[in-house]
Coordinates of C-alpha atoms in Angstrom, one line a residue:
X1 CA 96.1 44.3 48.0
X2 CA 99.9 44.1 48.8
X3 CA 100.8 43.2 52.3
X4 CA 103.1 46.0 54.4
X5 CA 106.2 43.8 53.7
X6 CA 106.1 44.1 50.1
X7 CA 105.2 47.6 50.1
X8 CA 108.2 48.3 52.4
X9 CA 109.9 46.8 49.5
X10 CA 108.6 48.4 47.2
X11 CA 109.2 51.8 48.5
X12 CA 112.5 51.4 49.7
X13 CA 115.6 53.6 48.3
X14 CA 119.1 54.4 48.7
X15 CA 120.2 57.8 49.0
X16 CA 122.8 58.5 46.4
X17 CA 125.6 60.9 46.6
X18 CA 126.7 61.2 42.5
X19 CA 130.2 62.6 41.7
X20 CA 131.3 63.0 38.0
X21 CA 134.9 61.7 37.7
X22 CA 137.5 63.8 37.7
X23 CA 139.2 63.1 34.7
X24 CA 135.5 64.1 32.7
X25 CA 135.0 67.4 34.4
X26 CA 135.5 70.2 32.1
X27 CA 134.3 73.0 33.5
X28 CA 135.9 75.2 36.6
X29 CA 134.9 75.3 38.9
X30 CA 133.7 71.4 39.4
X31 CA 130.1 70.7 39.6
X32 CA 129.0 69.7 43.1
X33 CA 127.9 66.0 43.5
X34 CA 124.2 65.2 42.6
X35 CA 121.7 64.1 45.3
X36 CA 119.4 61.2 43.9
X37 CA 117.0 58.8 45.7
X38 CA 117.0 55.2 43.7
X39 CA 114.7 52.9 44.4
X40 CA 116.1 49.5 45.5
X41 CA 114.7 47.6 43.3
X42 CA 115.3 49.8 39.9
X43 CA 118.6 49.5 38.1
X44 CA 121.4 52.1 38.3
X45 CA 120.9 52.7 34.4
X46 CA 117.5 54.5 34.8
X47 CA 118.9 56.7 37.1
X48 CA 120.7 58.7 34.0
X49 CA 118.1 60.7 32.7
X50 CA 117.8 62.8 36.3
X51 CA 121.7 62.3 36.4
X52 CA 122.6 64.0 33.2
X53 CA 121.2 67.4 33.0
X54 CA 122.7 67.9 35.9
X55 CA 126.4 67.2 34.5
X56 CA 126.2 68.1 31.1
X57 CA 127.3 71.6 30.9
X58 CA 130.7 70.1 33.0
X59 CA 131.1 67.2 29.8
X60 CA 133.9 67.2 27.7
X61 CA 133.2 66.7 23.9
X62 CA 132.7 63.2 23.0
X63 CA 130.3 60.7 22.6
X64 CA 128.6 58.9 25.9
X65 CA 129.3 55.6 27.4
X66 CA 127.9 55.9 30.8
X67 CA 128.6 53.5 33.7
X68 CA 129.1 53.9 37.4
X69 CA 131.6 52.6 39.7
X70 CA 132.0 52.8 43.7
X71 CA 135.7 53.6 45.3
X72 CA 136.6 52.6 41.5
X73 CA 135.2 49.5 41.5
X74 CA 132.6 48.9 38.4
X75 CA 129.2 48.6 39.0
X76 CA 127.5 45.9 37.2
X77 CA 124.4 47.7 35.6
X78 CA 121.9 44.3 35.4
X79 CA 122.4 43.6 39.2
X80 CA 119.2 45.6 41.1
X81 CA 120.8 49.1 43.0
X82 CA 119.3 47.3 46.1
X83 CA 121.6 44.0 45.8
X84 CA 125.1 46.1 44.9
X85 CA 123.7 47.9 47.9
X86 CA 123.7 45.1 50.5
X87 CA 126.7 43.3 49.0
X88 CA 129.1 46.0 48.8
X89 CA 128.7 47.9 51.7
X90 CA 128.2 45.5 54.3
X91 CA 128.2 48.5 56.8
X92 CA 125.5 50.9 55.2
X93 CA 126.9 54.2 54.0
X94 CA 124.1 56.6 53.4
X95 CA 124.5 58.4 51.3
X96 CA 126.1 56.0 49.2
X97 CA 129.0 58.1 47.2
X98 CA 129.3 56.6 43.9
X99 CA 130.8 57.6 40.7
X100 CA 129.4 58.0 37.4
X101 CA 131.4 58.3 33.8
X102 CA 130.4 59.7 30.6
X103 CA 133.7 58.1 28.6
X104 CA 135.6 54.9 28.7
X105 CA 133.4 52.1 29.1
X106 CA 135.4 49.4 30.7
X107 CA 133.9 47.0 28.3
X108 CA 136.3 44.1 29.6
X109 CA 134.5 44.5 32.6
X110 CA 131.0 45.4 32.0
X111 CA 128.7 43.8 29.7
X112 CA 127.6 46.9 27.3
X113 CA 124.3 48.6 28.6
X114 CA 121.6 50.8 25.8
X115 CA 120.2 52.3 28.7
X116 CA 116.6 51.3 29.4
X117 CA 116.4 48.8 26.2
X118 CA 119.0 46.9 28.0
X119 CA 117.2 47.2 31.5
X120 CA 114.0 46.0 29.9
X121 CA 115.6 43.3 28.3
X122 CA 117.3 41.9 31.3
X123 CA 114.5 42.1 33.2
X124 CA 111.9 40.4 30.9
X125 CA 115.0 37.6 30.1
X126 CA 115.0 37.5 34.0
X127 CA 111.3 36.7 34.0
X128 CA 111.6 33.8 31.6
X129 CA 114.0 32.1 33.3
X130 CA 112.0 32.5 36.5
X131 CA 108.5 31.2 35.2
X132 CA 110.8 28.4 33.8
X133 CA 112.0 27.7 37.2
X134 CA 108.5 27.7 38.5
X135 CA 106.8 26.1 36.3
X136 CA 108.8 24.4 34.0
X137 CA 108.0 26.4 31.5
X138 CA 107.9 30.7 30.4
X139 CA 105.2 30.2 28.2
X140 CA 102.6 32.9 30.3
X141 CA 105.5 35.4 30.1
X142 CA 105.5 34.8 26.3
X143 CA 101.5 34.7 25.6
X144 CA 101.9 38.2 28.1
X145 CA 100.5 40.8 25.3
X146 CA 102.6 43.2 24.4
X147 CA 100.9 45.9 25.9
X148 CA 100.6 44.2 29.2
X149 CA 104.2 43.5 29.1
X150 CA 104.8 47.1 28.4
X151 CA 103.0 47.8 31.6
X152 CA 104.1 45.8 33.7
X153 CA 107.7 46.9 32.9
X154 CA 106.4 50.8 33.7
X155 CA 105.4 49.8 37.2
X156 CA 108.6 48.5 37.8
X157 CA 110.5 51.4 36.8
X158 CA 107.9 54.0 38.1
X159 CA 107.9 51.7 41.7
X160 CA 104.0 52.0 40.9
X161 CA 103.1 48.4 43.2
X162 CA 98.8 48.7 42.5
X163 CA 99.7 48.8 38.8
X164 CA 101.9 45.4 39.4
X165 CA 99.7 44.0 41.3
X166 CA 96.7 44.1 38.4
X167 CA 99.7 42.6 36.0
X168 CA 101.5 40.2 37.6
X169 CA 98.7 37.3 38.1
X170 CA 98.3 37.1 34.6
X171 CA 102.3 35.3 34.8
X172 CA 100.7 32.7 37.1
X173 CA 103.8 32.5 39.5
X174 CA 101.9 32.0 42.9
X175 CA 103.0 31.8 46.5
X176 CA 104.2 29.3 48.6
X177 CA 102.6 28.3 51.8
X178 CA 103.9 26.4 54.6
X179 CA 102.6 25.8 58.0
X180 CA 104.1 29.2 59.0
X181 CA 101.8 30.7 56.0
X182 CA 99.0 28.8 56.8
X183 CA 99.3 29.5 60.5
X184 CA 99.7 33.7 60.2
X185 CA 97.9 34.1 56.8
X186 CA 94.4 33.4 55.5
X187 CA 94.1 35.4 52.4
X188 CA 95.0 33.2 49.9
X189 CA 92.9 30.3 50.0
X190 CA 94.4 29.0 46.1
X191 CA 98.2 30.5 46.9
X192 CA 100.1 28.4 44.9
X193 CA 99.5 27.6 41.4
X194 CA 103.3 27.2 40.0
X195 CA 104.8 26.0 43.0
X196 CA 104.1 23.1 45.4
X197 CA 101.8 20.9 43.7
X198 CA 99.8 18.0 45.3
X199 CA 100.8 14.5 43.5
X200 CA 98.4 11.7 43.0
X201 CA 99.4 9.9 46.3
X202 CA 98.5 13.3 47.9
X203 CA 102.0 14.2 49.0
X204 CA 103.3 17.8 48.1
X205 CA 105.7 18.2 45.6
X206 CA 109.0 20.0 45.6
X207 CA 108.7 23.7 44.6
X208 CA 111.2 25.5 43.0
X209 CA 112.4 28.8 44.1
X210 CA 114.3 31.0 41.5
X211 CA 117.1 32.4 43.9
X212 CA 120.5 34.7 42.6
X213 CA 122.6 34.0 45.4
X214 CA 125.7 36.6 45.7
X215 CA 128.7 34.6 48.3
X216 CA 131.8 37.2 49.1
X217 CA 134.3 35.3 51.4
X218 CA 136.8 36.7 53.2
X219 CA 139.7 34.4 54.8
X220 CA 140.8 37.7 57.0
X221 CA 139.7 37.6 60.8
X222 CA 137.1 40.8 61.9
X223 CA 134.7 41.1 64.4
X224 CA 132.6 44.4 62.7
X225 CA 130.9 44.9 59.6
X226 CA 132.6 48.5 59.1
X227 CA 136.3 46.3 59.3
X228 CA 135.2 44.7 56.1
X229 CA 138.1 44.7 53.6
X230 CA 136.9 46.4 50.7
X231 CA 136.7 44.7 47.4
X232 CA 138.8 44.8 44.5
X233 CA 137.2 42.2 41.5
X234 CA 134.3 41.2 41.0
X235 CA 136.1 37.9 41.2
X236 CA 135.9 38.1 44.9
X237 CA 132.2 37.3 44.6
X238 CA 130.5 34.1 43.7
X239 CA 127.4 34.5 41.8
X240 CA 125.2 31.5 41.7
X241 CA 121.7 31.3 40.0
X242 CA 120.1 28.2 41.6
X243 CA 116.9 27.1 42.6
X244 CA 115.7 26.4 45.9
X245 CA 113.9 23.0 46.6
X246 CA 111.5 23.9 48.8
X247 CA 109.7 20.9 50.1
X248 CA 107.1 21.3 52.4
X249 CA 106.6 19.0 55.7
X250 CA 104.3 18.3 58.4
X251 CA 105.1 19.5 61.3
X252 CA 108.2 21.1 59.6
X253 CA 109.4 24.7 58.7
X254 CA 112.0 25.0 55.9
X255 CA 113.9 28.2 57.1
X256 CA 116.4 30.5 55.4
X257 CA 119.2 28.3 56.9
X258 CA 117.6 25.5 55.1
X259 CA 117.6 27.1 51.9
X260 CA 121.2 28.8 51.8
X261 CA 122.9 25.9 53.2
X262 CA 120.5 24.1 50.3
X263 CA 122.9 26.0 47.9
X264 CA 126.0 25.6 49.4
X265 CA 126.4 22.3 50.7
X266 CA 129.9 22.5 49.7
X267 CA 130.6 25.4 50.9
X268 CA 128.7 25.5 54.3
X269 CA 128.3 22.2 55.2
X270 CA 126.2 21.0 58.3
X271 CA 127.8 23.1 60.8
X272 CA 127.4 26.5 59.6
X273 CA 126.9 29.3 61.7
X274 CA 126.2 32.7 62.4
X275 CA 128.8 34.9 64.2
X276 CA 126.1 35.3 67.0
X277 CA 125.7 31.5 67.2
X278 CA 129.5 30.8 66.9
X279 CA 130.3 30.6 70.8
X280 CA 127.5 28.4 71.8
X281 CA 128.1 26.1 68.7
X282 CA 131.4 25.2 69.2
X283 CA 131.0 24.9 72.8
X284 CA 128.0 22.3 72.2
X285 CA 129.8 20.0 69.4
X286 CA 133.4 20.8 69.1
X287 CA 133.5 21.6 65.8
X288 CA 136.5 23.7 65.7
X289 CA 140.4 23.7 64.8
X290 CA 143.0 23.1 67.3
X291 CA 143.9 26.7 66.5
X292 CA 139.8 27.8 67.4
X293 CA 139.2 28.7 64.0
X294 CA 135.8 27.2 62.3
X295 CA 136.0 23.8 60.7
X296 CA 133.6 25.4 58.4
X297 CA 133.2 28.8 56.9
X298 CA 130.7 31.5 59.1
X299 CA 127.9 33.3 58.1
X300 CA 129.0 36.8 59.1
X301 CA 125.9 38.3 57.3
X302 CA 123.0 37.2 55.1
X303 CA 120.9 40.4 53.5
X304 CA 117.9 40.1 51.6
X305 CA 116.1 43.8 50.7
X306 CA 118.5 45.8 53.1
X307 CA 117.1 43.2 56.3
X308 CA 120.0 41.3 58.3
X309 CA 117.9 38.2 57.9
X310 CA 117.9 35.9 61.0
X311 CA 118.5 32.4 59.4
X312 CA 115.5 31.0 61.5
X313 CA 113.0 33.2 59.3
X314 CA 111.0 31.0 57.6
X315 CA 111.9 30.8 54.2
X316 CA 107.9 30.7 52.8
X317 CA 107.8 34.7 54.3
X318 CA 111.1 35.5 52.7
X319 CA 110.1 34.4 49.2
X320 CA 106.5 35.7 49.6
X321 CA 107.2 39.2 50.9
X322 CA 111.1 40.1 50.0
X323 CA 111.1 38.4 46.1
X324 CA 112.5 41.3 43.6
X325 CA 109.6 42.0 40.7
X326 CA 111.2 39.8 38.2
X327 CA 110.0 36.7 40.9
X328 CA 113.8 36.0 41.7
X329 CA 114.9 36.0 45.4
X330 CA 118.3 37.8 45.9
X331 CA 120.4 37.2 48.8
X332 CA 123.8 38.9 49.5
X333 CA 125.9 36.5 51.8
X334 CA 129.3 37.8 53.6
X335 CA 131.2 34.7 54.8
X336 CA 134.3 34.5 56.7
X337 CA 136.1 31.1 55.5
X338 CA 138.8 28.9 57.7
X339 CA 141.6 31.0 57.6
X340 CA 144.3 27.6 57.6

């Protein structure tokens, strides 16, 4: 049985507000927008076979290329609706008003999407590179059966979670456990079968954490999330797909903050902080410009599954009850950097 975190997460949707572009509407008078709910973690792509009966009498001729943007900004298709969610609306707007186009692909944007094949590939690609992460390895993705893998990809995109469940052992990803696991959980007395591994001296070994990390900084000063700039690229957002080392010690929790300033050391450094923290840091060590601007770049918001994660959360509870169903962990970071 899943816990109620994962079934939060499971179960959790955006509430979509679909306009067809103006330039594609060929009817009068112009169809209203369409009302969807999509699941956070499905893929905007699935969405089009509700979407399109609704439009199509309003189509003009031609043959369809469908993609979706937000205040004109192109959506990328393979990112879960969840993740483009938290990253791009770092203020919630519900319903989210998007876009969607029938024509014009804006192929030097977007890689090109089949509908579903696409989806299904990326997301059993995604797997691979996860069980490789884990476990050195994807060979139980590849001895999966066919029909098995079949499955498993329909309880994904029907959000069916007892179905996934029954599957997804059979991948042999495992849990990771911590003292904050072992402390608040005794269900799983074998957790852990790809991840940290007892070595012959009976130390624990380092597990690795598949973990698509999405950074947007911003170098202009605000105080609140809805006084976020809005963005323009997609070059305004570093993507990084890096592992976590999670090592586990006595005595010890390895925390969120552990784990993103694990992937950017460069960028972070020792002294990060959030914007809550940012007045009693400084005033402990000092770390700040003769102008009072951060040495470092701050943490204005880190989002994992539509939470405002505190950076204290352990990270063994983030990965065990807020991973996506292709066993990656994605976090959407907003950070304010030094503005010199």
């Amino acid at each position: 049985m899943a816990n109620e975190a994962v079934k939060f997460v499971w179960e959790g949707a955006i509430p979509l507000q679909i306009h067809l572009h103006k330039s594609e509407v060929a009817s009068h008078p112009a169809p209203p927008p369409a009302l969807v709910l999509a699941p956070r973690i499905g893929y905007l792509p699935l969405l089009v076979s509700l979407i399109k009966p609704y439009f199509k009498d309003s189509l003009p001729p031609g043959e369809d290329s469908i993609w979706f943007d937000y205040k004109g900004f192109p959506l990328k298709w393979y990112i879960p609706t969840g993740v483009l969610f938290d990253l791009l609306c770092a203020e919630p707007e519900r319903p989210w008003n998007l876009t969607i186009h029938f024509r014009g692909y804006p192929s030097n944007i977007l890689i090109p999407c089949e509908g579903e094949d696409s989806v299904k590939w990326n997301f059993v690609n995604s797997l691979k590179e996860a069980a490789y992460i884990i476990n050195g390895n994807c060979k139980n993705v590849m001895n999966m059966s066919q029909s098995d893998q079949e499955d498993l990809w329909t309880s994904v995109m029907n959000g069916d979670l007892d179905a996934y469940t029954r599957l997804s052992p059979k991948l042999k990803m495992g849990t990771i456990e911590d003292e904050f696991s072992r402390k608040t959980s005794l269900s799983s007395p074998q957790s852990r079968q790809g991840g940290a591994e007892m070595d012959v001296a009976g130390q624990v070994k380092t597990a690795r954490i598949p973990v698509r990390l999405y950074v947007r900084s911003i170098n202009q000063d605000f105080e609140n999330l809805e006084d976020t700039p809005e963005i323009d690229t997609w070059d305004e957002i570093s993507y990084l797909n890096r592992p976590v080392e999670f090592l586990r010690e006595e005595g010890k929790c390895f925390t969120l903050r552990d784990a993103v300033e694990s992937l950017l050391p460069e960028y972070i450094g020792d002294r990060a902080q959030t914007s809550e923290e940012e007045g009693e840091k400084r005033t402990k060590d000092g770390s700040e410009e003769k102008d009072g601007s951060p040495m470092t770049g701050e943490i204005k918001l880190v989002r994992i599954q539509g939470i405002e994660m505190k950076l204290e959360t352990p990270f063994s509870w983030v990965v065990n009850n807020l991973m996506n169903p292709e066993f990656y962990l994605h976090i959407s970071v907003l950070v304010r950097t030094p503005q010199r």
